[in-house]
Coordinates of C-alpha atoms in Angstrom, one line a residue:
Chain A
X1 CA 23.9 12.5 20.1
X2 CA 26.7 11.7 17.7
X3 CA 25.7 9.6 15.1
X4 CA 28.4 6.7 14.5
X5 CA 28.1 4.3 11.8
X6 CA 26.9 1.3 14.4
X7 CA 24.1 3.8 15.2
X8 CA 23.3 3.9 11.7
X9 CA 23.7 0.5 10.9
X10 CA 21.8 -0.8 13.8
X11 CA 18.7 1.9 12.6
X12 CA 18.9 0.2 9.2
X13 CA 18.5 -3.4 10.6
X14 CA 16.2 -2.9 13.4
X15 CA 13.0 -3.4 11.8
X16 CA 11.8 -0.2 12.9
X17 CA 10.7 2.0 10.0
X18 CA 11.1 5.1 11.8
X19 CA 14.6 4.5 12.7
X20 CA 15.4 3.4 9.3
X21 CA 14.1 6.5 7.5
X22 CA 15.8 8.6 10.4
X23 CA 18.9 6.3 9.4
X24 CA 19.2 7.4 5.4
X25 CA 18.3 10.7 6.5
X26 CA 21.6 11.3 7.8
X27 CA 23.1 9.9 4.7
X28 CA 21.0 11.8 2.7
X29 CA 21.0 15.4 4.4
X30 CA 25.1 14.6 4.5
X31 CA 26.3 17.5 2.4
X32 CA 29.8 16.2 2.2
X33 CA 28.9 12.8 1.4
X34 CA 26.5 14.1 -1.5
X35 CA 29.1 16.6 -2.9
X36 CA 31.9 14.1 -3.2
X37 CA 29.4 11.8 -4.8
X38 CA 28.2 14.9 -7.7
X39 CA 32.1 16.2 -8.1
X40 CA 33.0 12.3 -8.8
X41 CA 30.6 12.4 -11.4
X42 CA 30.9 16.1 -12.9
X43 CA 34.8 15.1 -13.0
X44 CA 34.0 11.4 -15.0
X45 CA 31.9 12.8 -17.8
X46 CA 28.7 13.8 -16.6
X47 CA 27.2 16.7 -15.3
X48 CA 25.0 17.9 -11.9
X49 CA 21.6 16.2 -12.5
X50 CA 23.7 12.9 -13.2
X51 CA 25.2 13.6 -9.6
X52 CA 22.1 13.7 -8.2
X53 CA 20.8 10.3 -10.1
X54 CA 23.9 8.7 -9.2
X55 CA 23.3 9.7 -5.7
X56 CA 19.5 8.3 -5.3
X57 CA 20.8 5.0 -7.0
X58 CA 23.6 4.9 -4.8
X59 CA 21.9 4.8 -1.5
X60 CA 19.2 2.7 -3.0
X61 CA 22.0 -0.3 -4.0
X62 CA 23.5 0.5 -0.3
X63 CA 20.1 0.0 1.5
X64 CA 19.8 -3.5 -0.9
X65 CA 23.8 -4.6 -0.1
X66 CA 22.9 -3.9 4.1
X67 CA 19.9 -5.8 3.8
X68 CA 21.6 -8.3 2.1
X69 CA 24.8 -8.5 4.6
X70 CA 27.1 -7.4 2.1
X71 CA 28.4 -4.8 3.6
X72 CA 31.7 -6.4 5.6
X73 CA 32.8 -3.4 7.9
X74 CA 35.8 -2.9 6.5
X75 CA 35.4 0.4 5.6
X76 CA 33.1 3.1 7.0
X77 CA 30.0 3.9 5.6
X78 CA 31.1 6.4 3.7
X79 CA 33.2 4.6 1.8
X80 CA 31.1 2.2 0.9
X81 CA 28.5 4.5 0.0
X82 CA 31.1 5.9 -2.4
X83 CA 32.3 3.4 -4.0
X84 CA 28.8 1.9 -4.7
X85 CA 27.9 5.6 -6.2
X86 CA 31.6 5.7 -8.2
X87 CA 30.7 1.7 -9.4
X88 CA 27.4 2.8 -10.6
X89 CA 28.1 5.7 -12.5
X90 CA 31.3 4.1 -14.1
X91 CA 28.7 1.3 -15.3
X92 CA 25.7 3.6 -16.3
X93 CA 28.7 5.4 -18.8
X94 CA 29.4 1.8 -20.5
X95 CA 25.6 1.3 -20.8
X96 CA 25.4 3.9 -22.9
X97 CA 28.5 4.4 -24.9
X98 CA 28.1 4.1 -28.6
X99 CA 28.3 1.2 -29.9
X100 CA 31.9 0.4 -31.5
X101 CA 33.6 3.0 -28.8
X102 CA 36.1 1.6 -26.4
X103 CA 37.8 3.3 -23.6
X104 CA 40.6 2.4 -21.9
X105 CA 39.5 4.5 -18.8
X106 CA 39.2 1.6 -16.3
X107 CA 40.7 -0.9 -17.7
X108 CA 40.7 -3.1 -14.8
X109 CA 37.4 -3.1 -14.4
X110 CA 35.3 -6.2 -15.3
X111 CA 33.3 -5.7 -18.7
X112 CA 29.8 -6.8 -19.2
X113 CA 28.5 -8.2 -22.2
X114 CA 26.2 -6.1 -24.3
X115 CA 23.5 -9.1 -24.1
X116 CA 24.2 -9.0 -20.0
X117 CA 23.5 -5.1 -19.9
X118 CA 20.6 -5.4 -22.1
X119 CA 18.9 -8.3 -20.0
X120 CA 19.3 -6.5 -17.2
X121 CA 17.3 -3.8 -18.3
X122 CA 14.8 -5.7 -19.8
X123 CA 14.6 -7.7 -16.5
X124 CA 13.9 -4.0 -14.6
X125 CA 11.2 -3.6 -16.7
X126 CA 9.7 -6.7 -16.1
X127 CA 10.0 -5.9 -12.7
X128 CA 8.5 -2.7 -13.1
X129 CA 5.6 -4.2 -14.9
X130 CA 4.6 -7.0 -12.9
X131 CA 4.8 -4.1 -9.7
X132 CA 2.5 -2.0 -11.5
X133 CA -0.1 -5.0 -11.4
X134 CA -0.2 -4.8 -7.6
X135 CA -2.2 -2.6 -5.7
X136 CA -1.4 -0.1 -2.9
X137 CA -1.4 -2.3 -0.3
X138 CA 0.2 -5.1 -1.5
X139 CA 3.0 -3.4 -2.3
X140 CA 3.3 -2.5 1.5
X141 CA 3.1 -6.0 2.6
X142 CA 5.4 -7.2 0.5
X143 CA 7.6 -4.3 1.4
X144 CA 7.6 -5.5 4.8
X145 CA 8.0 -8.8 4.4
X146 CA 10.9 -7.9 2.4
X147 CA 12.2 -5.9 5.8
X148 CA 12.0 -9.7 7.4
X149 CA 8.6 -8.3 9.6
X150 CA 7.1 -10.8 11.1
X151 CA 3.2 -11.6 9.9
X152 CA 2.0 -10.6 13.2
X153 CA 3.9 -7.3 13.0
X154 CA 2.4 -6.8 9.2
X155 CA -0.9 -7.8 10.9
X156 CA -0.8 -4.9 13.3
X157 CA 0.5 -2.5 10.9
X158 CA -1.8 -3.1 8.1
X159 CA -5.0 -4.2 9.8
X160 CA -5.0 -7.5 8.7
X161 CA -7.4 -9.9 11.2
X162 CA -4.7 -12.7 11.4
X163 CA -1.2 -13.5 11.3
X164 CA -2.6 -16.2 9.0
X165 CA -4.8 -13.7 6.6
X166 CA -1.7 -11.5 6.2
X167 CA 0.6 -14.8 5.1
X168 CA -2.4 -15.8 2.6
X169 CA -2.3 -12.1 0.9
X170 CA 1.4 -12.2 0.7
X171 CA 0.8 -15.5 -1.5
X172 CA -1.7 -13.7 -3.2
X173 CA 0.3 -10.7 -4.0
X174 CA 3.2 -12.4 -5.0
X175 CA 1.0 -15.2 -7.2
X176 CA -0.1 -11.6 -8.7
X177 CA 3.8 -11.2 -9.6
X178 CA 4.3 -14.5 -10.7
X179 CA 1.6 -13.9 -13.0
X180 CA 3.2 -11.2 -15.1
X181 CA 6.3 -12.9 -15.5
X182 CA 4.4 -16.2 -16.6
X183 CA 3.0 -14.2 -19.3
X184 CA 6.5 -13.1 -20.7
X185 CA 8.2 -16.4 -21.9
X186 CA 10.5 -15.4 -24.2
X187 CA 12.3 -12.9 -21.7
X188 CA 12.3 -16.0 -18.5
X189 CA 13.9 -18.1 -21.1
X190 CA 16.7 -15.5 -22.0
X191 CA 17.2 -15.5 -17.9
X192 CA 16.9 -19.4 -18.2
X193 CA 14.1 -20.0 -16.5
X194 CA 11.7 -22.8 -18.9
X195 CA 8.4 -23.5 -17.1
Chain B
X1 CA 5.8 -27.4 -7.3
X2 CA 5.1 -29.1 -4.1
X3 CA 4.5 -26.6 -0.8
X4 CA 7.6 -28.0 1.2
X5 CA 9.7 -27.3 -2.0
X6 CA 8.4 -23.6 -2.3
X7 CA 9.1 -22.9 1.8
X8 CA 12.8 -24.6 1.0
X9 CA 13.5 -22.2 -1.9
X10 CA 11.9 -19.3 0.5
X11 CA 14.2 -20.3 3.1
X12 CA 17.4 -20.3 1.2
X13 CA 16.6 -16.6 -0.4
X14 CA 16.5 -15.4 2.9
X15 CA 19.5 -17.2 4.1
X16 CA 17.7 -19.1 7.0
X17 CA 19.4 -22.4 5.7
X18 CA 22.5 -23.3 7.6
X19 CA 25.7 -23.8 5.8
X20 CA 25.5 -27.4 5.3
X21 CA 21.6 -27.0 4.1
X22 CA 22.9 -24.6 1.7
X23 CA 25.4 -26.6 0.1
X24 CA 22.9 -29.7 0.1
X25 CA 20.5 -27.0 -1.7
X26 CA 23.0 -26.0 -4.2
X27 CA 23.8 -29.5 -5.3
X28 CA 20.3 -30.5 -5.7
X29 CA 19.5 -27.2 -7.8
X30 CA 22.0 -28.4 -10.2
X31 CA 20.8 -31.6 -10.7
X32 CA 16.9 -30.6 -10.6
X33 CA 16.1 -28.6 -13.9
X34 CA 12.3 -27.7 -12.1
X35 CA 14.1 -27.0 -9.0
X36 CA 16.4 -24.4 -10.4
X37 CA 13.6 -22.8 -12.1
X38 CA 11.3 -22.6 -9.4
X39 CA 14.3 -21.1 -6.9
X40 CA 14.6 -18.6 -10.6
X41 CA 11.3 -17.6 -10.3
X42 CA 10.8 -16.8 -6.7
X43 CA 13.9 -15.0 -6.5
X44 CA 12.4 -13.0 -9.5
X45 CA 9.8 -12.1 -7.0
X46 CA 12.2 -11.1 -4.6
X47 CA 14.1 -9.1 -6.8
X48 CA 10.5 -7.3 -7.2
X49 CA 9.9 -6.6 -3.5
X50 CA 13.3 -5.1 -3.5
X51 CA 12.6 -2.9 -6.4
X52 CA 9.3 -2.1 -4.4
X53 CA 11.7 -0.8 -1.5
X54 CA 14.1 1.0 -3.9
X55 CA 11.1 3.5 -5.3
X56 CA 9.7 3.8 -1.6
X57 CA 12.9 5.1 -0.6
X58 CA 12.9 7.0 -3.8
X59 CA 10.3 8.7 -3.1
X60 CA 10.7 9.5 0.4
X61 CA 14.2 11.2 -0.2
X62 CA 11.7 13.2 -3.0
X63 CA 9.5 14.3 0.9
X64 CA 13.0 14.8 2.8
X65 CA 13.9 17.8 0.1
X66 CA 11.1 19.6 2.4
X67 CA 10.5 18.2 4.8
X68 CA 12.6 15.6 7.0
X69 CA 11.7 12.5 9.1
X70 CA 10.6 12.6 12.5
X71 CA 14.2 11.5 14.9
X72 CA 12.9 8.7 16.6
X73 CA 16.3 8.8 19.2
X74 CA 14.9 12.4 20.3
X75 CA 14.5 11.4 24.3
X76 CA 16.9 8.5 24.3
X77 CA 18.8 6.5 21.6
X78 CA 18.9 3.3 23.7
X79 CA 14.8 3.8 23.4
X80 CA 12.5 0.7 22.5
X81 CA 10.2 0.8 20.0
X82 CA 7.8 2.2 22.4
X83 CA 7.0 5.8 22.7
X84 CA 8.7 7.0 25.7
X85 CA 6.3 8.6 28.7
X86 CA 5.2 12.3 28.0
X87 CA 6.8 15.3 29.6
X88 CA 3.7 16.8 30.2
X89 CA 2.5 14.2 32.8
X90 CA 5.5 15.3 35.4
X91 CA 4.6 18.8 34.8
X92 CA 0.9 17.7 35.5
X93 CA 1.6 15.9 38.8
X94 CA 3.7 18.7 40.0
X95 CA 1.3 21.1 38.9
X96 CA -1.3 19.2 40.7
X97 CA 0.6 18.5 43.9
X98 CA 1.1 22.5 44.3
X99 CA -2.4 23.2 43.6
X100 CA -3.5 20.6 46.5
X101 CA -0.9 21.9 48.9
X102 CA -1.9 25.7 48.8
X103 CA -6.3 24.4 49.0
X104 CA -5.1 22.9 51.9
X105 CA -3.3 25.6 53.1
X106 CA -6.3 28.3 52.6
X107 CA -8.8 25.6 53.9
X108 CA -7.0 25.5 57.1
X109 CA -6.6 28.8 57.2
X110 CA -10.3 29.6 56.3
X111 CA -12.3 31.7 59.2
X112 CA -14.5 29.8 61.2
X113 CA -18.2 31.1 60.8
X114 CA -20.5 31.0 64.4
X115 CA -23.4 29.1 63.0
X116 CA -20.9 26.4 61.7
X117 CA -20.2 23.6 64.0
X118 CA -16.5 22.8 62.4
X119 CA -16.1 18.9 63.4
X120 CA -12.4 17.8 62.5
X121 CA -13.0 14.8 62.8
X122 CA -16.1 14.8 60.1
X123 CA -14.8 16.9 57.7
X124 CA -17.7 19.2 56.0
X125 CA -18.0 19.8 52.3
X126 CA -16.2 23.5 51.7
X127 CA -19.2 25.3 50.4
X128 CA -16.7 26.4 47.8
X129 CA -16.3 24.4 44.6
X130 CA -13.4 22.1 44.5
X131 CA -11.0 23.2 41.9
X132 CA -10.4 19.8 40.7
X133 CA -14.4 19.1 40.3
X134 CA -13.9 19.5 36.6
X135 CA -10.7 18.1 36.2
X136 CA -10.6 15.6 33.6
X137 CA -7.9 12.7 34.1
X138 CA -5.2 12.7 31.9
X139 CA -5.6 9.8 29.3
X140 CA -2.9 8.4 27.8
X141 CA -2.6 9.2 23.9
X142 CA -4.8 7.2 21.7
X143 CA -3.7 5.5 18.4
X144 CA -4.9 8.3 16.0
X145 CA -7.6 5.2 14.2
X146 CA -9.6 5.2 17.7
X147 CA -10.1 8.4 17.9
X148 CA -10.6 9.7 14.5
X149 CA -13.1 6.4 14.7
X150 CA -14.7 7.9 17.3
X151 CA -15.0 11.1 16.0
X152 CA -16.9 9.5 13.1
X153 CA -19.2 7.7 15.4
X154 CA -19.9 10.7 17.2
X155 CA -20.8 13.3 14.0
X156 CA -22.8 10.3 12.3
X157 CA -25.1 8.9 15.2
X158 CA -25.7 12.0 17.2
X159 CA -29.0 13.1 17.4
X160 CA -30.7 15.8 15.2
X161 CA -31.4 18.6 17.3
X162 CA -34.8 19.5 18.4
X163 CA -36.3 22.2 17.8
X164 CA -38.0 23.7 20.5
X165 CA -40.2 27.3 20.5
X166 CA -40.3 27.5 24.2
X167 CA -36.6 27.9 24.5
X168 CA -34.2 30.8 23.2
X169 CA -31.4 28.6 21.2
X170 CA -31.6 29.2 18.0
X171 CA -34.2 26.4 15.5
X172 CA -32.0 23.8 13.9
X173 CA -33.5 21.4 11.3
X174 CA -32.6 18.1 11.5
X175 CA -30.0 16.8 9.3
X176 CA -31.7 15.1 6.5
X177 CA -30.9 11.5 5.6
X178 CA -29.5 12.2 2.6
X179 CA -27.2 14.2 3.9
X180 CA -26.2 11.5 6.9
X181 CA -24.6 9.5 4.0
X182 CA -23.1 12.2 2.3
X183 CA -21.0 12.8 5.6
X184 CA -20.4 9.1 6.3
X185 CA -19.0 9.2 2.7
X186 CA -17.1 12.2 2.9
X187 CA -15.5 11.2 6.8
X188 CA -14.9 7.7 5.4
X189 CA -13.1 8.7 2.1
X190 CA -9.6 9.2 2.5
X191 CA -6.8 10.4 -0.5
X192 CA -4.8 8.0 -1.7
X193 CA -0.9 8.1 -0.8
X194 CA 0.9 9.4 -3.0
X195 CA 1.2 8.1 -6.3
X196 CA 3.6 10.1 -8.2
X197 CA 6.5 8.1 -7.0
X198 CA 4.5 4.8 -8.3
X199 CA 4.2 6.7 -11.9
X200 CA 7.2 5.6 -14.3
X201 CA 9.2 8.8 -15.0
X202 CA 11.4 8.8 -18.0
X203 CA 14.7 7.1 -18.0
X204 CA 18.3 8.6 -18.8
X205 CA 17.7 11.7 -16.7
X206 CA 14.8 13.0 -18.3
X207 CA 13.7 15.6 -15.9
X208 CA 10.7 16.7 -18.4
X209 CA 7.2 15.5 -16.9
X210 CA 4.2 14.2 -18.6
X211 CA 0.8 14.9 -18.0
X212 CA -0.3 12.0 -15.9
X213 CA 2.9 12.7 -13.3
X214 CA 1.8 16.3 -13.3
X215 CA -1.9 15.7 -12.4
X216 CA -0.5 13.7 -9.5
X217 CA 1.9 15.8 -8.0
X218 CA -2.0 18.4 -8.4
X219 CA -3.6 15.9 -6.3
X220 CA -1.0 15.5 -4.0
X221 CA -1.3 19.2 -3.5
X222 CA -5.1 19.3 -3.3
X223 CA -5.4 21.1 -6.6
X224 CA -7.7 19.1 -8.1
X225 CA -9.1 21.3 -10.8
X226 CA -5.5 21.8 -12.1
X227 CA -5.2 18.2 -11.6
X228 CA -8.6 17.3 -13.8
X229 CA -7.0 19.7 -16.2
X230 CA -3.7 17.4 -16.4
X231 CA -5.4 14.5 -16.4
X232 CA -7.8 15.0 -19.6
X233 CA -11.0 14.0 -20.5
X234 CA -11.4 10.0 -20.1
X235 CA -11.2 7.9 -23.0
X236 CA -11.4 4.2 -23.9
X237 CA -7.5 4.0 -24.3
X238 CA -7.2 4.8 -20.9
X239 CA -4.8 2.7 -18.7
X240 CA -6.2 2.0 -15.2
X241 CA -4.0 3.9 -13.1
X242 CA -5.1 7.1 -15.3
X243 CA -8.4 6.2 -14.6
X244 CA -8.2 5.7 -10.9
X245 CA -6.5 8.8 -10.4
X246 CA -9.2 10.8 -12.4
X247 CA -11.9 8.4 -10.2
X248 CA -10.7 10.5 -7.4
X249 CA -10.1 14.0 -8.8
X250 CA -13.9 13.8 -9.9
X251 CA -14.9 12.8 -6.7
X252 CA -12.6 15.4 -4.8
X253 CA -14.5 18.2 -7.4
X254 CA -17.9 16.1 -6.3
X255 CA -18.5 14.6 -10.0
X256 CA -19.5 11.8 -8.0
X257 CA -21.0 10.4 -11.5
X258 CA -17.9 10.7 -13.3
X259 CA -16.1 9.3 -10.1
X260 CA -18.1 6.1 -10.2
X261 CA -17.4 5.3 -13.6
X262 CA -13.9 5.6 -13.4
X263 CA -13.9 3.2 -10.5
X264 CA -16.3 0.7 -12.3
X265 CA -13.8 0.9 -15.6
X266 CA -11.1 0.0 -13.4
X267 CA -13.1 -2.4 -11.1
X268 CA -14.1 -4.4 -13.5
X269 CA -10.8 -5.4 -14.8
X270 CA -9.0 -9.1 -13.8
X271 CA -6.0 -7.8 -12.8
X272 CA -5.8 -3.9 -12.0
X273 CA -3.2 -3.1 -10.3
X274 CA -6.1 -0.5 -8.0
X275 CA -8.9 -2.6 -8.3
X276 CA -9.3 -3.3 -4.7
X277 CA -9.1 0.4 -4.0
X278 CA -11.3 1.6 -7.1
X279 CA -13.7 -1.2 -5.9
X280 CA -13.3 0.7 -2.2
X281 CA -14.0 3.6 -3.5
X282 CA -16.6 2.8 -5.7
X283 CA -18.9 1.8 -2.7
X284 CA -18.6 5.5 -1.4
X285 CA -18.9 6.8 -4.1
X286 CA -22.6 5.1 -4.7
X287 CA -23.2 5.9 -1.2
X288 CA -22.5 9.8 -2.2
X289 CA -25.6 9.4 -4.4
X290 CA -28.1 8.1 -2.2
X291 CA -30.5 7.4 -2.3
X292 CA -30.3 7.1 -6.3
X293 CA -27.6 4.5 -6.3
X294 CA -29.2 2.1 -3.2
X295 CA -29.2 -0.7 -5.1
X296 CA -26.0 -0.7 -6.4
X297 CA -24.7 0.1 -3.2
X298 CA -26.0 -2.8 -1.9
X299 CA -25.0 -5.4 -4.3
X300 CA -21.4 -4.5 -4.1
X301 CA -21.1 -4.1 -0.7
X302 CA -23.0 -7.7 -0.3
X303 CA -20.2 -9.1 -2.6
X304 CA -17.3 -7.6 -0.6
X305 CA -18.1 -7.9 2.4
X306 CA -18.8 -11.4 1.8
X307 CA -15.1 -11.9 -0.2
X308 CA -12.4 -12.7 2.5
X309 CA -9.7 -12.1 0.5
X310 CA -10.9 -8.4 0.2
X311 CA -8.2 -6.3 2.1
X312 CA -10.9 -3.6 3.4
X313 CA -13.3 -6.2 4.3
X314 CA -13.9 -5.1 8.1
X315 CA -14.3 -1.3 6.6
X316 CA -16.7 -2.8 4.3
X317 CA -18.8 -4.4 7.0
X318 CA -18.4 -1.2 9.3
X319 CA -19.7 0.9 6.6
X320 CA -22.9 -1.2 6.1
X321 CA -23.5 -1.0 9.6
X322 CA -23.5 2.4 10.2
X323 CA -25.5 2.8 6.7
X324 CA -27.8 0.4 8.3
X325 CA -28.8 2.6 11.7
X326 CA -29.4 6.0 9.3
X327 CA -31.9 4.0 7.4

């Protein structure tokens, strides 16, 4: 079967886990796609081990930009997954460039503020840290629901005795979330959030 | 914040508000300070269920180095969601068609003995065995919860065997009870997924390990004394991940003791990130000591079985059930 990019793309939205692993597989196990991405890299300053990072982050953003129908099909997939990957590592490099060095390597390219770049990575840890606070299966059901399942299909899947029980956990797991970030005030108020 | 706000905000994160609704939205945001913070909050959440779906795909491109994902487009891309029929049934039919043809062939074909009356119309019984006597009908593939269910069911209630000095099979002795719960316990317990990929690895590249990823990846592998060895002795400074994983290396090396205090330590805290789990496992863990640890067994199960918010509530109930018929 040849594997087109509407094949892929319709594996990545279908709801179906199996048919989105199988999907990323093929842009995973693609050699050429993955040695572009690590030559890029090796080329701009880094070295094989950044490749691969750069790689893993790449296809993460990608699966985040599909679900998120920002990808416009103007490209093919390969592009796109290339660009996200060149975009990525041309940001990780200004995150951590000494402080007082400039480069005029892309100078077209939009330039963050430090106190942007360090709020996002203070925000990842939050994110990080209120995760940690779930348990197993919460994190599935909030996977899920973040794959637009329906609460009968997360009923089936994780055992749940009603569509209804399954909607009241998700509240539950996500008050869990809530809770974490409640208990950092200073960090919501630098992401302008008073409550 | 008010239950039809909370579904609006919910609604406009995942775009279900039509363009007008959106635009209406947005204006109100800016002139509603709560509003803006409640829409700032839930989409914090969201941005946390994505992050959840970044490390699972993380960590299954990790699995795909060895070993890939099943092609679910194998018989047919156009395929539903459901399983398409097995080749093996064909093969069966044919296999049985054949089979039936060449009986009746050599049943028609048989010699007719003198002191048989053969009456075509009242067909006798061949004094031969039908082949398909034993035939068992082909069932269609169970979901693999039913039948490892069953398998449970089967190995926990089955009757001891009797001994018996009249006949020649060799003298069994009854399982004793004790041992009934120890194998409930042990075909109940299952490992954990895996939880390297939930461990925080360093940032920037570092490819060096520490301790606590390395006893996981042990477990994972089902070498648990290298694991225990990773993992360290337990101490109060413990965080409760640590202490769930060593909860079930000592109850994979059967220190059930050391298992249940693991699993208390992290039961017993608000807001655990495995508390429902260790709380899970703590209950088969006490049942791995009966009848020493009856009580406690008991009591906890009483309390979640009786919590509807528990996620392993039915498991809960089954468990005391079938702890119930081998007392």
């Amino acid at each position: 079967m040849e594997v087109t990019d509407k094949i892929l793309l319709d594996a990545i939205l279908s709801g179906n886990t199996l048919k989105r692993d199988w999907a990323f597989y093929q842009l995973y196990s693609n050699a050429r796609l993955k040695n572009s991405i690590i030559q890029y890299v090796t080329t701009h300053g880094g070295n094989a081990e950044d490749g691969e990072d750069v790689f893993q982050e790449a296809m993460c953003i990608f699966d985040r930009n599909i679900r998120q129908n920002k990808f416009t099909n103007e490209s093919t997939l390969f592009t796109y997954l290339f660009a996200i990957a060149k975009w990525h590592w041309v940001t990780y490099k200004r995150k951590h460039k000494k402080h007082g060095e400039f480069s005029n390597e892309y100078p077209d390219e939009k330039v963050e503020s430090v106190e942007a770049l360090f709020f996002e990575k203070e925000k990842k840890e939050l994110l990080d840290m209120a995760i940690q606070n779930l348990d197993i299966r919460c994190q599935e059901l909030l996977g899920y629901y973040k794959l637009d399942y329906s609460m009968k299909e997360i009923t089936e899947l994780l055992g749940f005795s009603s569509p209804a029980m399954a909607k009241k956990q998700a509240y539950r797991c996500r008050g869990r979330l809530r809770k974490v970030f409640l208990e950092n005030p200073l960090l919501l108020k630098a992401l302008n959030i008073e409550i | 914040m008010s239950e039809s706000a909370y579904h609006k905000i919910e609604n406009y994160l995942t775009g279900q508000l039509s363009d007008e609704e959106v635009i209406a939205f947005e204006k109100d945001i800016q002139n509603d300070k709560a509003l803006a913070d409640a829409l700032a909050l839930q989409k914090l959440e969201h941005d946390a269920m994505d992050r959840i779906l970044e490390t699972d795909l993380k960590s299954k491109m990790a699995k795909w180095k060895k070993t890939p994902p099943p092609n679910p487009f194998e018989n047919d891309p156009t395929s539903s969601k459901k399983n398409p029929p097995s080749k093996s049934w064909t093969g069966w039919l044919f296999g049985l068609l054949g089979l039936l043809i060449f009986a009746g062939i050599v049943y028609t074909n048989l010699p007719a003995s003198e002191n048989v009356i053969q009456d075509k119309s009242t067909p006798t019984p061949s004094s031969e065995p039908s082949p398909f006597e034993n035939v068992i009908p082909i069932e269609e593939e169970s979901s693999l919860p039913n039948l490892e269910e069953k398998k449970i069911e089967e190995e926990v209630n089955s009757p001891p065997l009797a001994s018996d000095k009249s006949q020649s099979v060799p003298k069994t002795n009854p399982p004793k009870k004790e041992n009934r719960y120890l194998l409930l316990a042990q075909n109940t317990y299952e490992s954990i997924p895996s939880i390297v990929s939930n461990l925080r690895s360093g940032e920037g590249g570092n490819s060096e390990k520490s301790d606590l990823e390395r006893a996981a990846e042990a477990y994972d592998q089902k070498q648990y004394a290298a694991a225990q060895k990773f993992i360290g002795n337990p101490a109060d400074t413990d965080e409760s991940t640590v202490r769930y994983l060593r909860g079930h290396i000592y109850f994979n090396l059967e220190n059930y003791q050391g298992a249940a205090k693991e699993f208390e330590a992290v039961a017993s805290e608000d807001f655990a990130r495995d508390k429902e789990g260790a709380q899970w496992y703590l209950l088969l863990t006490y049942l791995m000591q009966f009848p020493d640890t009856k009580t406690k067994f008991d009591s906890l199960g009483k309390t979640l079985s009786e919590n509807e918010f528990f996620s392993k509530r039915e498991e809960v109930q089954q468990l005391i059930k079938k702890v119930v018929e081998i007392k």
